[in-house]
CSV table of C-alpha atoms in Angstrom, one decimal:
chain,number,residue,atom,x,y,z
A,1,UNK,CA,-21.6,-31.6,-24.9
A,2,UNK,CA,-18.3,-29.9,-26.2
A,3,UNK,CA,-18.4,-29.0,-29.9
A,4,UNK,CA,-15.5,-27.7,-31.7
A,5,UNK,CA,-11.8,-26.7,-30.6
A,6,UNK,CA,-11.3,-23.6,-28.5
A,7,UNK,CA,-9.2,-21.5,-30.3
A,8,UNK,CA,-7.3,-20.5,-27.1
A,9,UNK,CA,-6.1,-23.8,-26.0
A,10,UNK,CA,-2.6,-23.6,-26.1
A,11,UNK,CA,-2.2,-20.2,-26.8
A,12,UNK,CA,0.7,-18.0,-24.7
A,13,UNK,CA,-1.1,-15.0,-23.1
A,14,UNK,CA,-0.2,-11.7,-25.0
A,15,UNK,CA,2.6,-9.9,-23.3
A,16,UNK,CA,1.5,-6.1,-22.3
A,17,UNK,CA,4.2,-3.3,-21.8
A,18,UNK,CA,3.1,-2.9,-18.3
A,19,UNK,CA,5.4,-2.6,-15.5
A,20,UNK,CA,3.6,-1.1,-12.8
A,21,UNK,CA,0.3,-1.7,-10.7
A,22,UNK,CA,-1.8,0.4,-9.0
A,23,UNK,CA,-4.3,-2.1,-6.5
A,24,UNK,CA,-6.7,-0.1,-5.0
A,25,UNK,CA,-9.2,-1.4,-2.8
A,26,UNK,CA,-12.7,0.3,-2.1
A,27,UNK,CA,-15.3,-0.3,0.8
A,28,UNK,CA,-18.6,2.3,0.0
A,29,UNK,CA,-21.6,0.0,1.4
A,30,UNK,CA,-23.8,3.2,1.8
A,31,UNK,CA,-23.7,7.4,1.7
A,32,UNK,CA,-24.2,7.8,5.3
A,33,UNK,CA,-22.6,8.1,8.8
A,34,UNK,CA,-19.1,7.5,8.2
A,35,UNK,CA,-19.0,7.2,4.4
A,36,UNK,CA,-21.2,10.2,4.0
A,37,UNK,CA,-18.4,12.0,1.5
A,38,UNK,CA,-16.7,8.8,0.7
A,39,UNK,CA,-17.5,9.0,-2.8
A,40,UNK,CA,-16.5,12.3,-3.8
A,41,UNK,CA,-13.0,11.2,-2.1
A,42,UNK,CA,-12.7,8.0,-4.4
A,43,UNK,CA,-13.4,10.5,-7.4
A,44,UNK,CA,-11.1,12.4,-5.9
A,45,UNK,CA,-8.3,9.4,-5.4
A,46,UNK,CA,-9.1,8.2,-8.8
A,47,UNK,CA,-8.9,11.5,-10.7
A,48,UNK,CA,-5.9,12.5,-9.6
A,49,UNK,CA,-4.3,8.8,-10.4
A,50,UNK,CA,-5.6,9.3,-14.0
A,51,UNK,CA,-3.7,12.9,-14.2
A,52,UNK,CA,-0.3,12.2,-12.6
A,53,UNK,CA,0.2,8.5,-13.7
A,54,UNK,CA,2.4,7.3,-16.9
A,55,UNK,CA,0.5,5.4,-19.9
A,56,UNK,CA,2.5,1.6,-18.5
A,57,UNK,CA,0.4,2.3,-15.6
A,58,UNK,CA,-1.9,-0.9,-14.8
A,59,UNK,CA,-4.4,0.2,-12.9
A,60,UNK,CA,-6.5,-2.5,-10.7
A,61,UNK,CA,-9.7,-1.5,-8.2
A,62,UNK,CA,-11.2,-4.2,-6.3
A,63,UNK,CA,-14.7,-3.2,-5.2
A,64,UNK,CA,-15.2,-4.6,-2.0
A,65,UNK,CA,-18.8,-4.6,-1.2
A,66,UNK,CA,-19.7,-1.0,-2.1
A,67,UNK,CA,-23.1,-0.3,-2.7
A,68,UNK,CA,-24.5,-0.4,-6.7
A,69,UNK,CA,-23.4,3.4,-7.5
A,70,UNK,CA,-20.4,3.3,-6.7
A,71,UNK,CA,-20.2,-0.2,-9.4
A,72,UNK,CA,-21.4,1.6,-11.7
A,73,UNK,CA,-19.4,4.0,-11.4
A,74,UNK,CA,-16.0,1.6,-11.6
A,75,UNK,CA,-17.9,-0.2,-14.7
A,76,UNK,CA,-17.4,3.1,-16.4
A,77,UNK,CA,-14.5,3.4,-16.1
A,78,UNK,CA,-13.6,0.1,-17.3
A,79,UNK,CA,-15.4,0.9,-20.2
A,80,UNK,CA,-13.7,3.9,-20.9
A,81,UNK,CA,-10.4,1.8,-20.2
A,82,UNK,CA,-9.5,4.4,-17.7
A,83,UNK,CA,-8.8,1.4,-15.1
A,84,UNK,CA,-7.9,-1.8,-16.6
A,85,UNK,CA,-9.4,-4.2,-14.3
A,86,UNK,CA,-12.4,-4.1,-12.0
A,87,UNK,CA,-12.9,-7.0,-9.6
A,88,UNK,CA,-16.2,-7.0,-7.8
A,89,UNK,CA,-16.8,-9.4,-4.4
A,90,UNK,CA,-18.5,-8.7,-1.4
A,91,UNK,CA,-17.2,-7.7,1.8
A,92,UNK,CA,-14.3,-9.7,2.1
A,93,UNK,CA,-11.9,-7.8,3.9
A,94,UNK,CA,-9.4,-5.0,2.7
A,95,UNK,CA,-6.3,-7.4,3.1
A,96,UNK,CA,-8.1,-10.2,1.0
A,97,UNK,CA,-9.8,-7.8,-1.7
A,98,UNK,CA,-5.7,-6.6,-2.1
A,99,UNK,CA,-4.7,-9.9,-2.1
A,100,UNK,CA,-7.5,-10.4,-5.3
A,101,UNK,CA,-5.7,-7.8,-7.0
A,102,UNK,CA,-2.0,-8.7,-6.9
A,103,UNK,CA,-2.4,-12.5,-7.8
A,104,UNK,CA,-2.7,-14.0,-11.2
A,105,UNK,CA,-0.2,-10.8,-12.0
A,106,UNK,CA,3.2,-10.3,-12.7
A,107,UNK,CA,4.2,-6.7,-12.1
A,108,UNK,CA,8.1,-5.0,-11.7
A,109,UNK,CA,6.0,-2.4,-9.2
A,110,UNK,CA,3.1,-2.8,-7.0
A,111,UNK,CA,1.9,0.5,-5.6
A,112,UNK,CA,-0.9,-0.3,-2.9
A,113,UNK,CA,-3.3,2.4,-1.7
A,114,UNK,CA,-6.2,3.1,0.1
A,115,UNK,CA,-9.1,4.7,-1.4
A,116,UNK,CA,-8.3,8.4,0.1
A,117,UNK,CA,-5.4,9.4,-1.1
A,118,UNK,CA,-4.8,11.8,-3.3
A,119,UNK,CA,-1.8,11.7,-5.8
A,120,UNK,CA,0.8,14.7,-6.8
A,121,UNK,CA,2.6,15.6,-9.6
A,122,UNK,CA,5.8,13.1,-10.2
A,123,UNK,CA,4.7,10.8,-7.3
A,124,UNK,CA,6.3,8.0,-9.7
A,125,UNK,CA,9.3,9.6,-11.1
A,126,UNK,CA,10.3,10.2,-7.2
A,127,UNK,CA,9.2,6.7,-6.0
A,128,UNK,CA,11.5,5.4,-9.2
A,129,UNK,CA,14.1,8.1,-8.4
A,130,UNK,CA,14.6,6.2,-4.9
A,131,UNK,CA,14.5,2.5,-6.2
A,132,UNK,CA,17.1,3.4,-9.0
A,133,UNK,CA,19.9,5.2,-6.2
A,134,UNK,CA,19.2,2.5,-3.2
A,135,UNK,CA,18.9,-0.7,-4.9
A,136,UNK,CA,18.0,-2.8,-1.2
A,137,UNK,CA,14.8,0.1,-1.1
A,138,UNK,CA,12.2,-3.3,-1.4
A,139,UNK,CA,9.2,-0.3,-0.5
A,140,UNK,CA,8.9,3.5,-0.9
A,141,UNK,CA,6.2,5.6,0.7
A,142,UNK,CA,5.1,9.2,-0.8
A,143,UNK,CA,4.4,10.8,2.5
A,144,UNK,CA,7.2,11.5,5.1
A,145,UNK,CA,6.7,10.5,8.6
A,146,UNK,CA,8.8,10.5,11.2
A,147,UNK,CA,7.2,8.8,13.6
A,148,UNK,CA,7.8,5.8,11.6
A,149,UNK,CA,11.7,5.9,11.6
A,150,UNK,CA,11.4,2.9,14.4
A,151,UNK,CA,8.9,0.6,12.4
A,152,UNK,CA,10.6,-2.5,10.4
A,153,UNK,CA,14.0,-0.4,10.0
A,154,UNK,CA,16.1,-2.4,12.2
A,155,UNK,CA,18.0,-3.6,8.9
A,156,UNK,CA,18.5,-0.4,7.1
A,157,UNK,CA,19.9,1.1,10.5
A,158,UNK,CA,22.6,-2.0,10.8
A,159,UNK,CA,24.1,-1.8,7.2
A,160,UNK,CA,24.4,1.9,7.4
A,161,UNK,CA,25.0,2.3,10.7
A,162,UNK,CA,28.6,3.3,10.8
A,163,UNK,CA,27.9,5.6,7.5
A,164,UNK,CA,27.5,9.5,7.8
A,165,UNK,CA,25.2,9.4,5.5
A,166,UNK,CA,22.6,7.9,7.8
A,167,UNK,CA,22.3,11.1,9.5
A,168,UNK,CA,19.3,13.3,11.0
A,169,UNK,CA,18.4,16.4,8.0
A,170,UNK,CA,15.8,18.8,7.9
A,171,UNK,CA,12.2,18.0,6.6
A,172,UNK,CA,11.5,19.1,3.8
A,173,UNK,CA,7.8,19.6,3.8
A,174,UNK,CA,6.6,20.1,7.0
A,175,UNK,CA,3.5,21.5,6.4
A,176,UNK,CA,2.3,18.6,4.8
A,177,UNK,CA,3.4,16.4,7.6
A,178,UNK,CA,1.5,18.1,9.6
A,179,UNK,CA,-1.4,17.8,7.1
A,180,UNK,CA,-1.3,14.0,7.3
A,181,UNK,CA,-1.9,13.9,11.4
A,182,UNK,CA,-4.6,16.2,10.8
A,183,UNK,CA,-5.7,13.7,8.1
A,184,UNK,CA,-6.0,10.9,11.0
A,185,UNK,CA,-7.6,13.1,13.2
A,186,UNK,CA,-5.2,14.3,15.1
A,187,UNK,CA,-3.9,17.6,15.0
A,188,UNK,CA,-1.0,17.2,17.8
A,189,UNK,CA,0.3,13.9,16.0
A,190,UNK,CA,3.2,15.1,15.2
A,191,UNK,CA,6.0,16.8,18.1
A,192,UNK,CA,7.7,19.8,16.9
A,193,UNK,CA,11.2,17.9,16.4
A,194,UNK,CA,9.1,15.4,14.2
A,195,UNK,CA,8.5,18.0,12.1
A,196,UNK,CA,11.8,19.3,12.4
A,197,UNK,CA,14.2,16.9,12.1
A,198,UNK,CA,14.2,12.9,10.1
A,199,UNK,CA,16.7,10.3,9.3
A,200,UNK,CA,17.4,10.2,6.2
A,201,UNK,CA,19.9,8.1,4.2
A,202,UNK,CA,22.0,9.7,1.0
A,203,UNK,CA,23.4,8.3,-2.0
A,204,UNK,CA,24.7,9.5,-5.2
A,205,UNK,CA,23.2,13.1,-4.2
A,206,UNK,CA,19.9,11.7,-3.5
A,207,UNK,CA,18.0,11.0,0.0
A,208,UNK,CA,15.6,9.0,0.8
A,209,UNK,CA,13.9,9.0,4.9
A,210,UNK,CA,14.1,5.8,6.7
A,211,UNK,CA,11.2,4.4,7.3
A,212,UNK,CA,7.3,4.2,5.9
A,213,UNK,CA,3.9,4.1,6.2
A,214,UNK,CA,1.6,1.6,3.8
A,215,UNK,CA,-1.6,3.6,3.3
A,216,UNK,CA,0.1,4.2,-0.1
A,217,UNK,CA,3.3,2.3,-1.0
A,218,UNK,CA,5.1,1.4,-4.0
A,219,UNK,CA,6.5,-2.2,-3.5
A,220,UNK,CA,8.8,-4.9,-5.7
A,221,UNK,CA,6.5,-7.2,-7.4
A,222,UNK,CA,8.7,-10.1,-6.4
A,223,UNK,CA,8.2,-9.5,-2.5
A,224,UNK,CA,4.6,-10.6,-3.1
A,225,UNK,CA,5.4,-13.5,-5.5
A,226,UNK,CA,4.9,-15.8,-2.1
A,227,UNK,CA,2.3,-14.5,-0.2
A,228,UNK,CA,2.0,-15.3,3.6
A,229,UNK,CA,-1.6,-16.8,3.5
A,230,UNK,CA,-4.4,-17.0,1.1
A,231,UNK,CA,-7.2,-15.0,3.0
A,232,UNK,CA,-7.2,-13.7,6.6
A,233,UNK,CA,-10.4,-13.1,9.2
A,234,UNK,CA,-9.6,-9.7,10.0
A,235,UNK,CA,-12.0,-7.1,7.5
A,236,UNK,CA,-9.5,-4.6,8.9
A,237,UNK,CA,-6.8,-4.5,11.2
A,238,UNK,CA,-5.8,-7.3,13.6
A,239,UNK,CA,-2.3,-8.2,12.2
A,240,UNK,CA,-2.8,-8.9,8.4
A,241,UNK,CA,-1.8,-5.7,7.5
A,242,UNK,CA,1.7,-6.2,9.2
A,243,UNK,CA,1.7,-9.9,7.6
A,244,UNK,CA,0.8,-8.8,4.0
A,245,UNK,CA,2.5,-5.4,3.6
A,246,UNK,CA,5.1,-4.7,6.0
A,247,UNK,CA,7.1,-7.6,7.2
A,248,UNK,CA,7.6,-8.9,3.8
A,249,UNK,CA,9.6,-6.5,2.9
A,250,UNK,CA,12.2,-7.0,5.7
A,251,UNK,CA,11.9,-10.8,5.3
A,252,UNK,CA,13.8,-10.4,1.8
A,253,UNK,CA,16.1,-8.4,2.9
A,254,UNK,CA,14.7,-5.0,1.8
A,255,UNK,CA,14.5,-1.6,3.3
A,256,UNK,CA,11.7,0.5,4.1
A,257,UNK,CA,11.6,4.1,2.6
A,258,UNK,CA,9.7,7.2,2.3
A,259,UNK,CA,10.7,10.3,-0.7
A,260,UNK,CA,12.2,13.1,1.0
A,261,UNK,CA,9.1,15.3,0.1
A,262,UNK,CA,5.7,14.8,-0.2
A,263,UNK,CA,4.2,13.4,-3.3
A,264,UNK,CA,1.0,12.4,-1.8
A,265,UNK,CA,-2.0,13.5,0.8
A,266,UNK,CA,-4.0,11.6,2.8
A,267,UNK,CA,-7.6,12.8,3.1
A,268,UNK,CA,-10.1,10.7,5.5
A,269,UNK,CA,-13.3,10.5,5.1
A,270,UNK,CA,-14.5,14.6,5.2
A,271,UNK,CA,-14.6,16.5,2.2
A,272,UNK,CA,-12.5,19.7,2.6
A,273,UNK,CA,-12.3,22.3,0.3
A,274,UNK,CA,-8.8,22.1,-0.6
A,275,UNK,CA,-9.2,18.6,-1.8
A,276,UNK,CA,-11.7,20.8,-4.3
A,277,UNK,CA,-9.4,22.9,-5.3
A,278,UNK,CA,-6.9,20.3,-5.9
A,279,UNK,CA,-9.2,17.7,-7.7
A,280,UNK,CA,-10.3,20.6,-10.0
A,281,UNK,CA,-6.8,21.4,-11.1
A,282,UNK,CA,-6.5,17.2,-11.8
A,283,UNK,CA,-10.1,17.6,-13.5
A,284,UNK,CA,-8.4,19.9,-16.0
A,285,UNK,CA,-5.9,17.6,-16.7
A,286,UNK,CA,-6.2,15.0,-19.6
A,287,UNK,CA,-5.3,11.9,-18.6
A,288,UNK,CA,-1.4,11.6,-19.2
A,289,UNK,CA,0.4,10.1,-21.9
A,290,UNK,CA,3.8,10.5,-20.5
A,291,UNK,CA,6.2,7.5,-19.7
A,292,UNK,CA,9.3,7.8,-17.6
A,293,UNK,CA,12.0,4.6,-17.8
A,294,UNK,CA,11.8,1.7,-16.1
A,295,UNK,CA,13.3,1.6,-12.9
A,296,UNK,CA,16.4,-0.9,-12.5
A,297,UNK,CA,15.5,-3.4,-9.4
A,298,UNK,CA,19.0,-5.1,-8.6
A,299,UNK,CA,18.9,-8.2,-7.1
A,300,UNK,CA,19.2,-8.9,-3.3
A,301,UNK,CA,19.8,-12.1,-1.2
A,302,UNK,CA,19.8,-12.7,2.5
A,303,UNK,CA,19.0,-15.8,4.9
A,304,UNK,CA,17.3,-16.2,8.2
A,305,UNK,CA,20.2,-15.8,10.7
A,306,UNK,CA,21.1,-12.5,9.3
A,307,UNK,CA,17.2,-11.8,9.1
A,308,UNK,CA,17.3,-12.3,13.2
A,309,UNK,CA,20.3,-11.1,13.7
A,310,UNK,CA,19.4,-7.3,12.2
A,311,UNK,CA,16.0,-7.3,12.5
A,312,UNK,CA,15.4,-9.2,16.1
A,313,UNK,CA,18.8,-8.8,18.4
A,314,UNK,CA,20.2,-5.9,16.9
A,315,UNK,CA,16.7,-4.2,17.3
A,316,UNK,CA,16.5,-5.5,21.0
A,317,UNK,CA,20.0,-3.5,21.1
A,318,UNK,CA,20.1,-0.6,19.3
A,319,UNK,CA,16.1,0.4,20.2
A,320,UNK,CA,16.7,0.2,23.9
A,321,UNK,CA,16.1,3.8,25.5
A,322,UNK,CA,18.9,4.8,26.8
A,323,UNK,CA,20.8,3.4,23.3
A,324,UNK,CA,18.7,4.4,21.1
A,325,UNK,CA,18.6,8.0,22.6
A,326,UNK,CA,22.7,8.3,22.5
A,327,UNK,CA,21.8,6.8,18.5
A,328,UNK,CA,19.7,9.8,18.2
A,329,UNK,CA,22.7,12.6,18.9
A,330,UNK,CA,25.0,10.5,17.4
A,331,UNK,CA,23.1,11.0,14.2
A,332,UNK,CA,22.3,14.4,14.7
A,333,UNK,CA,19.7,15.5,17.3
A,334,UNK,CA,20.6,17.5,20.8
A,335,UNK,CA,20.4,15.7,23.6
A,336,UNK,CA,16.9,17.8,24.9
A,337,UNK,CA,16.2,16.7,21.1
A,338,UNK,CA,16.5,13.2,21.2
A,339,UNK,CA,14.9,13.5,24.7
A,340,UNK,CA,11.7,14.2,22.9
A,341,UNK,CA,11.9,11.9,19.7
């Protein structure tokens, strides 16, 4: 039996000043093996969030099966508001536990990360710095990699392709490139023209490198204001990641992009002793009360033929080997360069 009125019935939800997410998804079932030093990396992760992040930071972690420290853990920092939601479900997957923490939200920004990455000083003001000078940017990665120049960038190749400022520069940073095959365990990841030499795109005296990973991301809200599918099988891999996080972003008509240095690292599942050193300079670090202006997001349109047409024929085109190679010194690169990219 019902007595009474609820008081909420009717009501509009309280608008927050809010305007950009952080969804962070976390599997630690257990201490061992694997996620013997998982932990200390989340703290890690987490900490250095807290320190480098402005105060309209929204910050969502969807524990995905851990085990009951690590809950406890995240329920104490709820309680000391230092994450502002905490969703808690069993092993469901790390595409569905992301997917759990963008819905029922309506964010400008959505920066997804795994659980191992630790952030740098003005990781946002860069990502915001990119958004604001290429308005089709629909993604931004923190960490530059090269290898990536050929994934999902058909379309940001075709509308600058006759431009000189698509054009092959120096990296920046490649000592953490290097850092971030390391990360994945693999020291030669990375050939020495990769670390040499990426395409980049300028504008307005700002670059921006073509192409991104999505282990940590900073994405348009309104890309994932239709999601592909509900819930997938896959607890990792198969191709939900692609589905959910990557193709998306070209389906709207956006571009894929990474900041021209590196504003983030990637640190596995092995605790090394610079990820000490760094996590003690966050650990002296009060949690920031800085804000930086919101980025402007411009509008963008597109339809499905020229969707095909950049990012299906064209890429048939352009990425053939023998074209793409000739792309390669066109924009920059030897030929004995290009031979190896």
């Amino acid at each position: 039996m019902r007595i009474g009125f609820n008081p909420n019935k009717d009501n509009p939800i309280i608008e927050n000043d809010f305007f950009h997410q952080i969804v962070i998804p976390v599997y630690i079932p257990n201490f061992e093996g694997y996620f013997k030093d998982s932990f200390k990396i989340l703290k890690y992760c987490l900490h250095s969030l807290f320190a480098n992040s402005h105060d309209k930071t929204f910050v969502t972690v969807v524990s995905n099966g851990s085990c009951d420290e690590v809950v406890l853990y995240l329920n104490d920092l709820l309680q000391k508001k230092e994450i502002h939601e905490l969703i808690i479900v069993h092993n469901i997957g790390k595409i569905n536990a992301i997917i759990k923490g963008i819905s029922g939200h309506n964010f400008q920004l959505i920066t997804v990360t795994d659980a191992d990455v630790m952030f740098l000083k003005d990781w946002q003001k860069e990502t915001y710095h990119v958004f604001n000078n290429f308005p089709k940017a629909g993604l931004v990665g923190l960490v530059p990699n090269s290898k990536m120049v050929k994934h999902l960038t058909a379309n940001v190749v075709f509308d600058n392709y006759f431009s000189k400022k698509l054009k092959f520069t120096k990296v920046e940073n490649p000592n953490s490139m290097q850092k971030f095959g390391v990360s994945v365990g693999s020291e030669n990841y990375f050939k020495d023209i990769h670390l040499q030499k990426y395409l980049t795109l300028e504008k307005n005296n700002s670059k921006a490198v073509i192409g991104s990973g999505h282990f940590v991301a900073t994405y348009r809200g309104d890309i994932f204001k239709e999601l592909p599918f509900q819930s997938t099988a896959f607890a990792l891999g198969g191709d939900s990641e692609n589905l959910l996080l990557d193709y998306p972003v070209v389906k709207n008509g956006f571009w894929r992009l990474t900041t021209p240095n590196n504003h983030a690292y990637h640190m596995g599942n092995t605790n090394e002793q610079w990820m000490v050193d760094l996590n003690a300079t966050n650990e002296s670090i009060e949690m920031m009360n800085f804000q930086l202006e919101q980025p402007v997001l411009a509008s963008n349109s597109t339809n499905s033929f020229s969707n095909w047409f950049k990012n299906k024929l064209f890429y048939r085109i352009n990425y053939q080997k023998k074209i793409w190679k000739l792309f390669l010194q066109w924009k920059g690169l030897t030929k004995a360069q290009a031979q190896h990219y």
